[in-house]
Every structure is written in structure tokens, then in C-alpha cells.
mmCIF file of C-alpha atoms in Angstrom:
data_model
loop_
_atom_site.group_PDB
_atom_site.id
_atom_site.type_symbol
_atom_site.label_atom_id
_atom_site.label_comp_id
_atom_site.label_asym_id
_atom_site.label_seq_id
_atom_site.Cartn_x
_atom_site.Cartn_y
_atom_site.Cartn_z
ATOM 1 C CA UNK A 874 -35.265 -25.891 -137.931
ATOM 2 C CA UNK A 875 -34.260 -27.706 -141.088
ATOM 3 C CA UNK A 876 -34.162 -25.618 -144.234
ATOM 4 C CA UNK A 877 -37.088 -26.342 -146.518
ATOM 5 C CA UNK A 878 -36.025 -26.808 -150.100
ATOM 6 C CA UNK A 879 -38.225 -24.761 -152.389
ATOM 7 C CA UNK A 880 -39.261 -25.703 -155.899
ATOM 8 C CA UNK A 881 -36.834 -23.190 -157.508
ATOM 9 C CA UNK A 882 -34.053 -24.677 -155.353
ATOM 10 C CA UNK A 883 -34.818 -28.149 -156.682
ATOM 11 C CA UNK A 884 -34.883 -26.885 -160.259
ATOM 12 C CA UNK A 885 -31.525 -25.147 -159.776
ATOM 13 C CA UNK A 886 -29.983 -28.294 -158.278
ATOM 14 C CA UNK A 887 -31.260 -30.308 -161.225
ATOM 15 C CA UNK A 888 -29.584 -27.907 -163.661
ATOM 16 C CA UNK A 889 -26.164 -28.123 -162.046
ATOM 17 C CA UNK A 890 -23.864 -29.776 -164.566
ATOM 18 C CA UNK A 891 -22.133 -32.943 -163.334
ATOM 19 C CA UNK A 892 -18.777 -31.868 -164.814
ATOM 20 C CA UNK A 893 -16.075 -30.803 -162.370
ATOM 21 C CA UNK A 894 -16.154 -26.967 -162.468
ATOM 22 C CA UNK A 895 -12.352 -26.932 -162.580
ATOM 23 C CA UNK A 896 -12.555 -28.313 -166.116
ATOM 24 C CA UNK A 897 -15.037 -25.616 -167.070
ATOM 25 C CA UNK A 898 -12.836 -22.915 -165.566
ATOM 26 C CA UNK A 899 -9.787 -24.314 -167.355
ATOM 27 C CA UNK A 900 -11.687 -24.411 -170.658
ATOM 28 C CA UNK A 901 -12.734 -20.808 -170.184
ATOM 29 C CA UNK A 902 -9.173 -19.730 -169.404
ATOM 30 C CA UNK A 903 -7.832 -21.433 -172.527
ATOM 31 C CA UNK A 904 -10.580 -19.881 -174.674
ATOM 32 C CA UNK A 905 -9.512 -16.476 -173.335
ATOM 33 C CA UNK A 906 -5.945 -17.115 -174.490
ATOM 34 C CA UNK A 907 -7.111 -16.782 -178.114
ATOM 35 C CA UNK A 908 -7.941 -13.074 -177.755
ATOM 36 C CA UNK A 909 -4.401 -11.574 -177.534
ATOM 37 C CA UNK A 910 -3.374 -13.283 -180.778
ATOM 38 C CA UNK A 911 -6.553 -12.255 -182.624
ATOM 39 C CA UNK A 912 -6.333 -8.668 -181.367
ATOM 40 C CA UNK A 913 -2.730 -8.556 -182.595
ATOM 41 C CA UNK A 914 -3.839 -9.835 -186.009
ATOM 42 C CA UNK A 915 -6.719 -7.323 -186.136
ATOM 43 C CA UNK A 916 -4.402 -4.330 -185.775
ATOM 44 C CA UNK A 917 -7.080 -2.566 -183.724
ATOM 45 C CA UNK A 918 -6.253 0.005 -181.063
ATOM 46 C CA UNK A 919 -7.129 -0.438 -177.415
ATOM 47 C CA UNK A 920 -10.452 1.421 -177.503
ATOM 48 C CA UNK A 921 -11.587 -0.130 -180.768
ATOM 49 C CA UNK A 922 -10.711 -3.674 -179.696
ATOM 50 C CA UNK A 923 -12.291 -3.297 -176.255
ATOM 51 C CA UNK A 924 -15.549 -1.796 -177.517
ATOM 52 C CA UNK A 925 -16.109 -4.015 -180.554
ATOM 53 C CA UNK A 926 -15.176 -7.319 -178.887
ATOM 54 C CA UNK A 927 -18.004 -6.615 -176.440
ATOM 55 C CA UNK A 928 -20.462 -5.070 -178.905
ATOM 56 C CA UNK A 929 -20.211 -8.002 -181.331
ATOM 57 C CA UNK A 930 -20.970 -10.449 -178.500
ATOM 58 C CA UNK A 931 -24.112 -8.699 -177.242
ATOM 59 C CA UNK A 932 -26.676 -10.208 -179.706
ATOM 60 C CA UNK A 933 -25.598 -13.802 -178.967
ATOM 61 C CA UNK A 934 -25.499 -13.173 -175.219
ATOM 62 C CA UNK A 935 -28.995 -11.661 -175.274
ATOM 63 C CA UNK A 936 -30.290 -14.771 -177.054
ATOM 64 C CA UNK A 937 -28.641 -16.943 -174.394
ATOM 65 C CA UNK A 938 -30.005 -14.812 -171.546
ATOM 66 C CA UNK A 939 -33.651 -14.590 -172.695
ATOM 67 C CA UNK A 940 -34.644 -18.173 -171.696
ATOM 68 C CA UNK A 941 -33.032 -17.707 -168.278
ATOM 69 C CA UNK A 942 -34.781 -14.362 -167.796
ATOM 70 C CA UNK A 943 -38.157 -15.886 -168.661
ATOM 71 C CA UNK A 944 -37.518 -18.812 -166.312
ATOM 72 C CA UNK A 945 -36.094 -16.951 -163.313
ATOM 73 C CA UNK A 946 -37.373 -13.422 -163.762
ATOM 74 C CA UNK A 947 -35.547 -10.181 -163.127
ATOM 75 C CA UNK A 948 -32.267 -10.454 -161.178
ATOM 76 C CA UNK A 949 -32.240 -9.001 -157.650
ATOM 77 C CA UNK A 950 -31.076 -5.396 -157.397
ATOM 78 C CA UNK A 951 -27.814 -6.480 -155.764
ATOM 79 C CA UNK A 952 -26.920 -8.668 -158.739
ATOM 80 C CA UNK A 953 -27.762 -5.868 -161.148
ATOM 81 C CA UNK A 954 -25.350 -3.645 -159.235
ATOM 82 C CA UNK A 955 -22.704 -6.377 -159.492
ATOM 83 C CA UNK A 956 -23.276 -6.403 -163.255
ATOM 84 C CA UNK A 957 -23.003 -2.623 -163.588
ATOM 85 C CA UNK A 958 -19.851 -2.376 -161.486
ATOM 86 C CA UNK A 959 -18.322 -5.493 -163.053
ATOM 87 C CA UNK A 960 -18.867 -4.157 -166.570
ATOM 88 C CA UNK A 961 -17.180 -0.847 -165.732
ATOM 89 C CA UNK A 962 -14.225 -2.644 -164.117
ATOM 90 C CA UNK A 963 -13.881 -5.034 -167.058
ATOM 91 C CA UNK A 964 -13.748 -2.123 -169.507
ATOM 92 C CA UNK A 965 -11.208 -0.358 -167.296
ATOM 93 C CA UNK A 966 -9.053 -3.479 -167.216
ATOM 94 C CA UNK A 967 -9.070 -3.881 -171.016
ATOM 95 C CA UNK A 968 -8.293 -0.220 -171.710
ATOM 96 C CA UNK A 969 -5.647 0.232 -169.008
ATOM 97 C CA UNK A 970 -3.852 -3.010 -169.792
ATOM 98 C CA UNK A 971 -3.687 -2.259 -173.538
ATOM 99 C CA UNK A 972 -2.397 1.222 -172.723
ATOM 100 C CA UNK A 973 0.262 -0.133 -170.349
ATOM 101 C CA UNK A 974 1.678 -2.534 -172.963
ATOM 102 C CA UNK A 975 2.934 0.320 -175.125
ATOM 103 C CA UNK A 976 4.159 2.296 -172.113
ATOM 104 C CA UNK A 977 5.940 -0.360 -170.054
ATOM 105 C CA UNK A 978 6.147 -3.448 -172.292
ATOM 106 C CA UNK A 979 4.114 -6.632 -172.476
ATOM 107 C CA UNK A 980 6.226 -8.505 -169.918
ATOM 108 C CA UNK A 981 5.740 -6.276 -166.886
ATOM 109 C CA UNK A 982 2.133 -5.425 -167.767
ATOM 110 C CA UNK A 983 1.266 -9.145 -167.976
ATOM 111 C CA UNK A 984 2.935 -9.874 -164.639
ATOM 112 C CA UNK A 985 1.226 -6.992 -162.853
ATOM 113 C CA UNK A 986 -2.241 -7.802 -164.214
ATOM 114 C CA UNK A 987 -1.960 -11.408 -163.051
ATOM 115 C CA UNK A 988 -1.498 -10.452 -159.420
ATOM 116 C CA UNK A 989 -5.225 -11.251 -159.405
ATOM 117 C CA UNK A 990 -4.068 -14.666 -158.200
ATOM 118 C CA UNK A 991 -3.372 -12.924 -154.873
ATOM 119 C CA UNK A 992 -6.005 -10.180 -154.877
ATOM 120 C CA UNK A 993 -9.111 -12.261 -155.662
ATOM 121 C CA UNK A 994 -8.633 -14.738 -152.771
ATOM 122 C CA UNK A 995 -7.813 -11.791 -150.491
ATOM 123 C CA UNK A 996 -11.066 -10.062 -151.484
ATOM 124 C CA UNK A 997 -12.996 -13.291 -150.872
ATOM 125 C CA UNK A 998 -11.375 -13.592 -147.453
ATOM 126 C CA UNK A 999 -11.966 -9.945 -146.535
ATOM 127 C CA UNK A 1000 -15.573 -9.736 -147.761
ATOM 128 C CA UNK A 1001 -16.930 -13.297 -147.534
ATOM 129 C CA UNK A 1002 -14.585 -14.647 -144.851
ATOM 130 C CA UNK A 1003 -13.604 -17.474 -147.182
ATOM 131 C CA UNK A 1004 -10.683 -19.469 -145.840
ATOM 132 C CA UNK A 1005 -7.474 -19.487 -147.868
ATOM 133 C CA UNK A 1006 -5.822 -22.932 -147.588
ATOM 134 C CA UNK A 1007 -2.232 -23.294 -146.478
ATOM 135 C CA UNK A 1008 -1.472 -25.382 -149.572
ATOM 136 C CA UNK A 1009 -2.286 -22.401 -151.809
ATOM 137 C CA UNK A 1010 -0.128 -20.045 -149.728
ATOM 138 C CA UNK A 1011 2.818 -22.471 -149.898
ATOM 139 C CA UNK A 1012 2.642 -22.707 -153.691
ATOM 140 C CA UNK A 1013 1.931 -19.004 -154.246
ATOM 141 C CA UNK A 1014 5.625 -17.964 -154.597
ATOM 142 C CA UNK A 1015 6.111 -20.626 -157.285
ATOM 143 C CA UNK A 1016 2.970 -19.427 -159.087
ATOM 144 C CA UNK A 1017 4.236 -15.844 -159.077
ATOM 145 C CA UNK A 1018 7.679 -16.949 -160.273
ATOM 146 C CA UNK A 1019 6.038 -18.835 -163.136
ATOM 147 C CA UNK A 1020 4.019 -15.771 -164.165
ATOM 148 C CA UNK A 1021 7.120 -13.546 -164.032
ATOM 149 C CA UNK A 1022 9.116 -15.938 -166.229
ATOM 150 C CA UNK A 1023 6.195 -16.459 -168.652
ATOM 151 C CA UNK A 1024 5.894 -12.690 -169.081
ATOM 152 C CA UNK A 1025 9.545 -12.572 -170.180
ATOM 153 C CA UNK A 1026 10.258 -9.834 -167.663
ATOM 154 C CA UNK A 1027 13.889 -10.860 -167.101
ATOM 155 C CA UNK A 1028 14.578 -10.772 -170.840
ATOM 156 C CA UNK A 1029 12.684 -7.575 -171.687
ATOM 157 C CA UNK A 1030 12.610 -5.599 -168.459
ATOM 158 C CA UNK A 1031 10.461 -2.489 -168.191
ATOM 159 C CA UNK A 1032 10.636 -1.276 -171.776
ATOM 160 C CA UNK A 1033 8.260 1.088 -173.497
ATOM 161 C CA UNK A 1034 7.525 4.726 -174.114
ATOM 162 C CA UNK A 1035 6.767 5.685 -170.497
ATOM 163 C CA UNK A 1036 7.654 3.034 -167.859
ATOM 164 C CA UNK A 1037 6.365 5.102 -164.930
ATOM 165 C CA UNK A 1038 2.938 5.796 -166.411
ATOM 166 C CA UNK A 1039 2.814 2.236 -167.761
ATOM 167 C CA UNK A 1040 3.410 0.766 -164.318
ATOM 168 C CA UNK A 1041 0.627 2.916 -162.858
ATOM 169 C CA UNK A 1042 -1.760 1.898 -165.638
ATOM 170 C CA UNK A 1043 -0.831 -1.798 -165.239
ATOM 171 C CA UNK A 1044 -1.438 -1.655 -161.480
ATOM 172 C CA UNK A 1045 -4.818 0.019 -162.047
ATOM 173 C CA UNK A 1046 -5.618 -2.650 -164.648
ATOM 174 C CA UNK A 1047 -4.742 -5.357 -162.106
ATOM 175 C CA UNK A 1048 -7.053 -3.813 -159.515
ATOM 176 C CA UNK A 1049 -9.851 -3.493 -162.099
ATOM 177 C CA UNK A 1050 -9.333 -7.077 -163.272
ATOM 178 C CA UNK A 1051 -9.395 -8.456 -159.725
ATOM 179 C CA UNK A 1052 -12.523 -6.489 -158.860
ATOM 180 C CA UNK A 1053 -14.215 -7.692 -162.042
ATOM 181 C CA UNK A 1054 -13.373 -11.340 -161.285
ATOM 182 C CA UNK A 1055 -14.594 -11.023 -157.708
ATOM 183 C CA UNK A 1056 -17.924 -9.466 -158.761
ATOM 184 C CA UNK A 1057 -18.362 -11.913 -161.661
ATOM 185 C CA UNK A 1058 -17.990 -14.828 -159.236
ATOM 186 C CA UNK A 1059 -20.104 -13.274 -156.504
ATOM 187 C CA UNK A 1060 -22.855 -12.354 -158.943
ATOM 188 C CA UNK A 1061 -23.372 -16.047 -159.745
ATOM 189 C CA UNK A 1062 -24.048 -17.250 -156.199
ATOM 190 C CA UNK A 1063 -27.833 -16.928 -156.576
ATOM 191 C CA UNK A 1064 -28.464 -17.667 -160.236
ATOM 192 C CA UNK A 1065 -29.413 -15.276 -163.066
ATOM 193 C CA UNK A 1066 -25.906 -15.885 -164.376
ATOM 194 C CA UNK A 1067 -26.425 -15.321 -168.088
ATOM 195 C CA UNK A 1068 -28.620 -12.290 -167.479
ATOM 196 C CA UNK A 1069 -26.102 -10.673 -165.129
ATOM 197 C CA UNK A 1070 -23.176 -11.495 -167.420
ATOM 198 C CA UNK A 1071 -25.004 -9.997 -170.419
ATOM 199 C CA UNK A 1072 -25.451 -6.816 -168.388
ATOM 200 C CA UNK A 1073 -21.696 -6.852 -167.668
ATOM 201 C CA UNK A 1074 -20.857 -6.963 -171.379
ATOM 202 C CA UNK A 1075 -23.424 -4.282 -172.311
ATOM 203 C CA UNK A 1076 -21.999 -1.910 -169.697
ATOM 204 C CA UNK A 1077 -18.464 -2.774 -170.750
ATOM 205 C CA UNK A 1078 -19.316 -1.911 -174.378
ATOM 206 C CA UNK A 1079 -20.466 1.581 -173.424
ATOM 207 C CA UNK A 1080 -17.611 2.288 -170.991
ATOM 208 C CA UNK A 1081 -14.999 0.964 -173.447
ATOM 209 C CA UNK A 1082 -16.354 3.197 -176.211
ATOM 210 C CA UNK A 1083 -16.370 6.266 -173.961
ATOM 211 C CA UNK A 1084 -12.906 5.509 -172.574
ATOM 212 C CA UNK A 1085 -11.494 4.784 -176.016
ATOM 213 C CA UNK A 1086 -12.916 8.017 -177.394
ATOM 214 C CA UNK A 1087 -11.470 9.980 -174.471
ATOM 215 C CA UNK A 1088 -8.044 8.463 -175.152
ATOM 216 C CA UNK A 1089 -8.385 9.028 -178.897
ATOM 217 C CA UNK A 1090 -8.154 5.293 -179.531
ATOM 218 C CA UNK A 1091 -11.634 4.531 -180.907
ATOM 219 C CA UNK A 1092 -12.168 3.879 -184.614
ATOM 220 C CA UNK A 1093 -15.882 3.981 -185.445
ATOM 221 C CA UNK A 1094 -15.321 2.593 -188.959
ATOM 222 C CA UNK A 1095 -12.826 -0.277 -188.673
ATOM 223 C CA UNK A 1096 -12.053 -2.361 -191.754
ATOM 224 C CA UNK A 1097 -13.841 -5.640 -192.437
ATOM 225 C CA UNK A 1098 -10.593 -7.478 -191.721
ATOM 226 C CA UNK A 1099 -10.377 -5.855 -188.286
ATOM 227 C CA UNK A 1100 -14.025 -6.603 -187.572
ATOM 228 C CA UNK A 1101 -13.516 -10.222 -188.604
ATOM 229 C CA UNK A 1102 -10.717 -10.795 -186.111
ATOM 230 C CA UNK A 1103 -12.606 -8.938 -183.379
ATOM 231 C CA UNK A 1104 -15.614 -11.166 -184.087
ATOM 232 C CA UNK A 1105 -13.367 -14.161 -183.361
ATOM 233 C CA UNK A 1106 -12.361 -12.461 -180.096
ATOM 234 C CA UNK A 1107 -16.031 -11.887 -179.242
ATOM 235 C CA UNK A 1108 -16.824 -15.554 -179.859
ATOM 236 C CA UNK A 1109 -13.798 -17.049 -178.103
ATOM 237 C CA UNK A 1110 -13.600 -14.673 -175.146
ATOM 238 C CA UNK A 1111 -16.874 -12.835 -174.505
ATOM 239 C CA UNK A 1112 -19.290 -15.599 -175.559
ATOM 240 C CA UNK A 1113 -17.361 -18.769 -174.663
ATOM 241 C CA UNK A 1114 -14.439 -17.947 -172.367
ATOM 242 C CA UNK A 1115 -15.886 -15.450 -169.889
ATOM 243 C CA UNK A 1116 -19.273 -17.155 -169.887
ATOM 244 C CA UNK A 1117 -17.578 -20.413 -168.840
ATOM 245 C CA UNK A 1118 -15.727 -18.519 -166.115
ATOM 246 C CA UNK A 1119 -18.974 -16.897 -165.002
ATOM 247 C CA UNK A 1120 -20.715 -20.282 -164.848
ATOM 248 C CA UNK A 1121 -17.997 -22.197 -163.038
ATOM 249 C CA UNK A 1122 -16.240 -19.722 -160.747
ATOM 250 C CA UNK A 1123 -19.133 -19.506 -158.220
ATOM 251 C CA UNK A 1124 -18.825 -23.284 -157.762
ATOM 252 C CA UNK A 1125 -15.119 -23.058 -156.960
ATOM 253 C CA UNK A 1126 -13.176 -21.669 -154.005
ATOM 254 C CA UNK A 1127 -11.823 -18.272 -155.003
ATOM 255 C CA UNK A 1128 -8.162 -19.322 -154.936
ATOM 256 C CA UNK A 1129 -8.807 -22.220 -157.322
ATOM 257 C CA UNK A 1130 -10.737 -20.040 -159.771
ATOM 258 C CA UNK A 1131 -7.956 -17.430 -159.723
ATOM 259 C CA UNK A 1132 -5.200 -19.999 -160.230
ATOM 260 C CA UNK A 1133 -6.993 -21.661 -163.150
ATOM 261 C CA UNK A 1134 -7.064 -18.312 -164.975
ATOM 262 C CA UNK A 1135 -3.272 -18.374 -165.118
ATOM 263 C CA UNK A 1136 -3.725 -20.857 -167.953
ATOM 264 C CA UNK A 1137 -4.622 -17.836 -170.109
ATOM 265 C CA UNK A 1138 -1.100 -16.319 -170.389
ATOM 266 C CA UNK A 1139 0.351 -19.822 -170.814
ATOM 267 C CA UNK A 1140 -2.065 -20.600 -173.646
ATOM 268 C CA UNK A 1141 -1.492 -17.187 -175.240
ATOM 269 C CA UNK A 1142 2.272 -17.749 -175.240
ATOM 270 C CA UNK A 1143 1.925 -21.154 -176.907
ATOM 271 C CA UNK A 1144 -0.615 -19.900 -179.442
ATOM 272 C CA UNK A 1145 1.531 -16.880 -180.280
ATOM 273 C CA UNK A 1146 4.434 -19.230 -181.040
ATOM 274 C CA UNK A 1147 2.272 -21.262 -183.428
ATOM 275 C CA UNK A 1148 0.192 -18.547 -185.127
ATOM 276 C CA UNK A 1149 2.396 -15.443 -184.970
ATOM 277 C CA UNK A 1150 5.703 -17.287 -185.310
ATOM 278 C CA UNK A 1151 6.909 -15.794 -182.039
ATOM 279 C CA UNK A 1152 9.938 -17.335 -180.351
ATOM 280 C CA UNK A 1153 9.471 -17.670 -176.584
ATOM 281 C CA UNK A 1154 12.724 -17.940 -174.660
ATOM 282 C CA UNK A 1155 13.689 -21.015 -172.598
ATOM 283 C CA UNK A 1156 12.931 -18.977 -169.460
ATOM 284 C CA UNK A 1157 9.385 -18.333 -170.708
ATOM 285 C CA UNK A 1158 8.821 -22.019 -171.368
ATOM 286 C CA UNK A 1159 10.188 -22.724 -167.881
ATOM 287 C CA UNK A 1160 7.692 -20.177 -166.544
ATOM 288 C CA UNK A 1161 4.868 -22.025 -168.310
ATOM 289 C CA UNK A 1162 5.994 -25.307 -166.762
ATOM 290 C CA UNK A 1163 6.208 -23.755 -163.281
ATOM 291 C CA UNK A 1164 2.781 -22.178 -163.680
ATOM 292 C CA UNK A 1165 1.171 -25.440 -164.765
ATOM 293 C CA UNK A 1166 2.916 -27.468 -162.047
ATOM 294 C CA UNK A 1167 2.088 -25.061 -159.229
ATOM 295 C CA UNK A 1168 -1.466 -24.548 -160.501
ATOM 296 C CA UNK A 1169 -2.036 -28.298 -160.394
ATOM 297 C CA UNK A 1170 -0.482 -28.623 -156.945
ATOM 298 C CA UNK A 1171 -2.359 -25.633 -155.517
ATOM 299 C CA UNK A 1172 -5.772 -26.708 -156.818
ATOM 300 C CA UNK A 1173 -5.686 -30.407 -155.900
ATOM 301 C CA UNK A 1174 -5.492 -32.246 -152.644
ATOM 302 C CA UNK A 1175 -8.912 -32.100 -151.111
ATOM 303 C CA UNK A 1176 -10.235 -28.890 -152.658
ATOM 304 C CA UNK A 1177 -13.996 -28.798 -152.296
ATOM 305 C CA UNK A 1178 -16.161 -27.719 -155.175
ATOM 306 C CA UNK A 1179 -19.873 -27.185 -155.425
ATOM 307 C CA UNK A 1180 -22.200 -26.329 -152.592
ATOM 308 C CA UNK A 1181 -22.072 -23.127 -150.602
ATOM 309 C CA UNK A 1182 -19.377 -24.032 -148.120
ATOM 310 C CA UNK A 1183 -17.930 -21.008 -146.467
ATOM 311 C CA UNK A 1184 -19.522 -18.433 -148.753
ATOM 312 C CA UNK A 1185 -22.196 -16.040 -147.579
ATOM 313 C CA UNK A 1186 -23.943 -13.200 -149.275
ATOM 314 C CA UNK A 1187 -23.952 -9.673 -147.891
ATOM 315 C CA UNK A 1188 -26.937 -10.393 -145.677
ATOM 316 C CA UNK A 1189 -25.102 -13.184 -143.845
ATOM 317 C CA UNK A 1190 -27.180 -15.958 -145.427
ATOM 318 C CA UNK A 1191 -25.681 -18.980 -147.109
ATOM 319 C CA UNK A 1192 -25.065 -18.192 -150.752
ATOM 320 C CA UNK A 1193 -26.520 -20.560 -153.331
ATOM 321 C CA UNK A 1194 -23.506 -21.459 -155.478
ATOM 322 C CA UNK A 1195 -25.003 -22.568 -158.737
ATOM 323 C CA UNK A 1196 -23.231 -24.555 -161.408
ATOM 324 C CA UNK A 1197 -22.344 -21.568 -163.528
ATOM 325 C CA UNK A 1198 -21.406 -18.304 -164.741
#
């Protein structure tokens, strides 16, 4: 029996933006690259930066979510659970990664966190039975090499106050980051994207504040200068960057969405050179070139976007992949 298209289905199809979601995902990734530079300029600790970058974004996200909530109603319980779990994982990623930088160095921590390019497609394959193309697998070693070189690992090695603890924290951050990306994408299959994403950021605010306080890294009265830079982070990352990722990643195969996010460390490296007067090494620039080349090669050549091809929700039904989070 042919599937009858309901009125909400027609309205959702009409709202799908005509822009290729790869451009939206790339724009989100580049917007995210602003946050490391602004956090560096703010001078805020891990807990303070994580909590306030989320807290300052909440009012704008609520305003963006209200029209969607009125139009589509309350999200299903499953999506609410995705939002709760995703928010906790996002906070864990921010706190653990910031902690690992001081313990093991920025190079290794950046490389370990970006193993999401492997973990997210694996999760999609294991849970949703989404096929991983051979083209992606062939280019994966080049992608990883590009990330390693961009992180400056060969120049800096595993430096820091506690390399062992830092490696553990970086690995845990990578697992949290991959889980967050998987749930953020999966939570957008059936709409309610802005509402679910707003829930993610609200939960992340609370968990970041509690985690920062437990680690003794939460300043409840930061200076106006610190708040100003963290407000820029909230705008560029929480309001623009991650919302673009939330809108576009459900419309992309998981491997393409994961690869496009590797533009974030590349953009952060270039922006750090311009704003912070950092001096990336030739090997780091080579890593950027390899990352961009392999990302282009791995995400082109017949990749299908849009529709619900190959993705199913937990009940075995075809998932409605909307043009968002």
C-alpha cells in the first residue's frame, strides 16, 4: 500500500531549504572554528567557558524555538531523551577536552577528539545500519593524517602537566563528542529540531556548571571582558554553528557530516594565525591541505543527500530526514 502523505508531511517538505546541506554543514563547521580563538582571548577557565557559552545562548535559542514549538507541538519522548543525553555529552566533551589540553597538550587532544570522523559513521552503521561507502574508507587514512599534522602532534608531541591523565580525558572527550554528534543528528530525523537543540543547550549549561564547580574551574563572577568574548562564542558556536549542524546533519549521510566538521580545526588554525599571531608550522599547513583535499574527495562522487535513504528510527520505520538541525 502506498504511503499516504499527511498534511504535516507536506508542510515539512515545503520548509526544506533548497540549499545543498553540505554547504550548511560546512558553514556551521567554520562558525565553530571561531570559538577556540575567542575562548583564548576571554581567559576563562574550562568550567566558566563551557557554562557561560551555553547560558548566554539560551535566550536567543528559546526565541527561535517558540515558533517551532507552537507549530509542531511537544517533541516525542524519544527526542526529548536525545536532547537530555546529548546535552550531558556535549558538556562532558567541552569540560574533558579543555582539561586535556593542559594535561597532554593541544596537539594530541585535538587529534584524539577528532576521531569522531571514524566513530560517528560507525555508530550510524551499528545502530541505524547505514552503509559506509568504500570511497570514504579509502580516504580515511589521509583524513586522519591531515588531522594529525594539523594538530602539530609531530612538532609538540604529548606535552603537558600529566600526559597519562590527559590522554584518558581526551579519549573520554572524543567518545562524548561522537555520542553528542550522533544524537544531535538522530534527533533531527523527525523535526522539532530547534526545540530539541534548545533542550541540549539548557542541559549542557547545567551539567557544565556542575562539572566546572566540581573541578574548581567555575567563576560565577567573570569580568565584563570575559563575558564579552564568551558572548561572541555563544553567538558563533551555540546559536549559529551548532544550530546549522543540527539543521543539516540529518539530511546528510553520517560520514559526510563527520568529515565536514573537520573544517573546524582547519579554520581555527587559520584564524589563530590571523588574530592571535600564531605561527603554524609547514607541517600544520600541509595537514590543512590534506584535510581539505581528502574531505572534498570523500564527500563527493555520488553522495546522496536529503530524503530518508537508509536511515530508520528505533522502531524500524523510515526516518523523516528534515532539512535541518
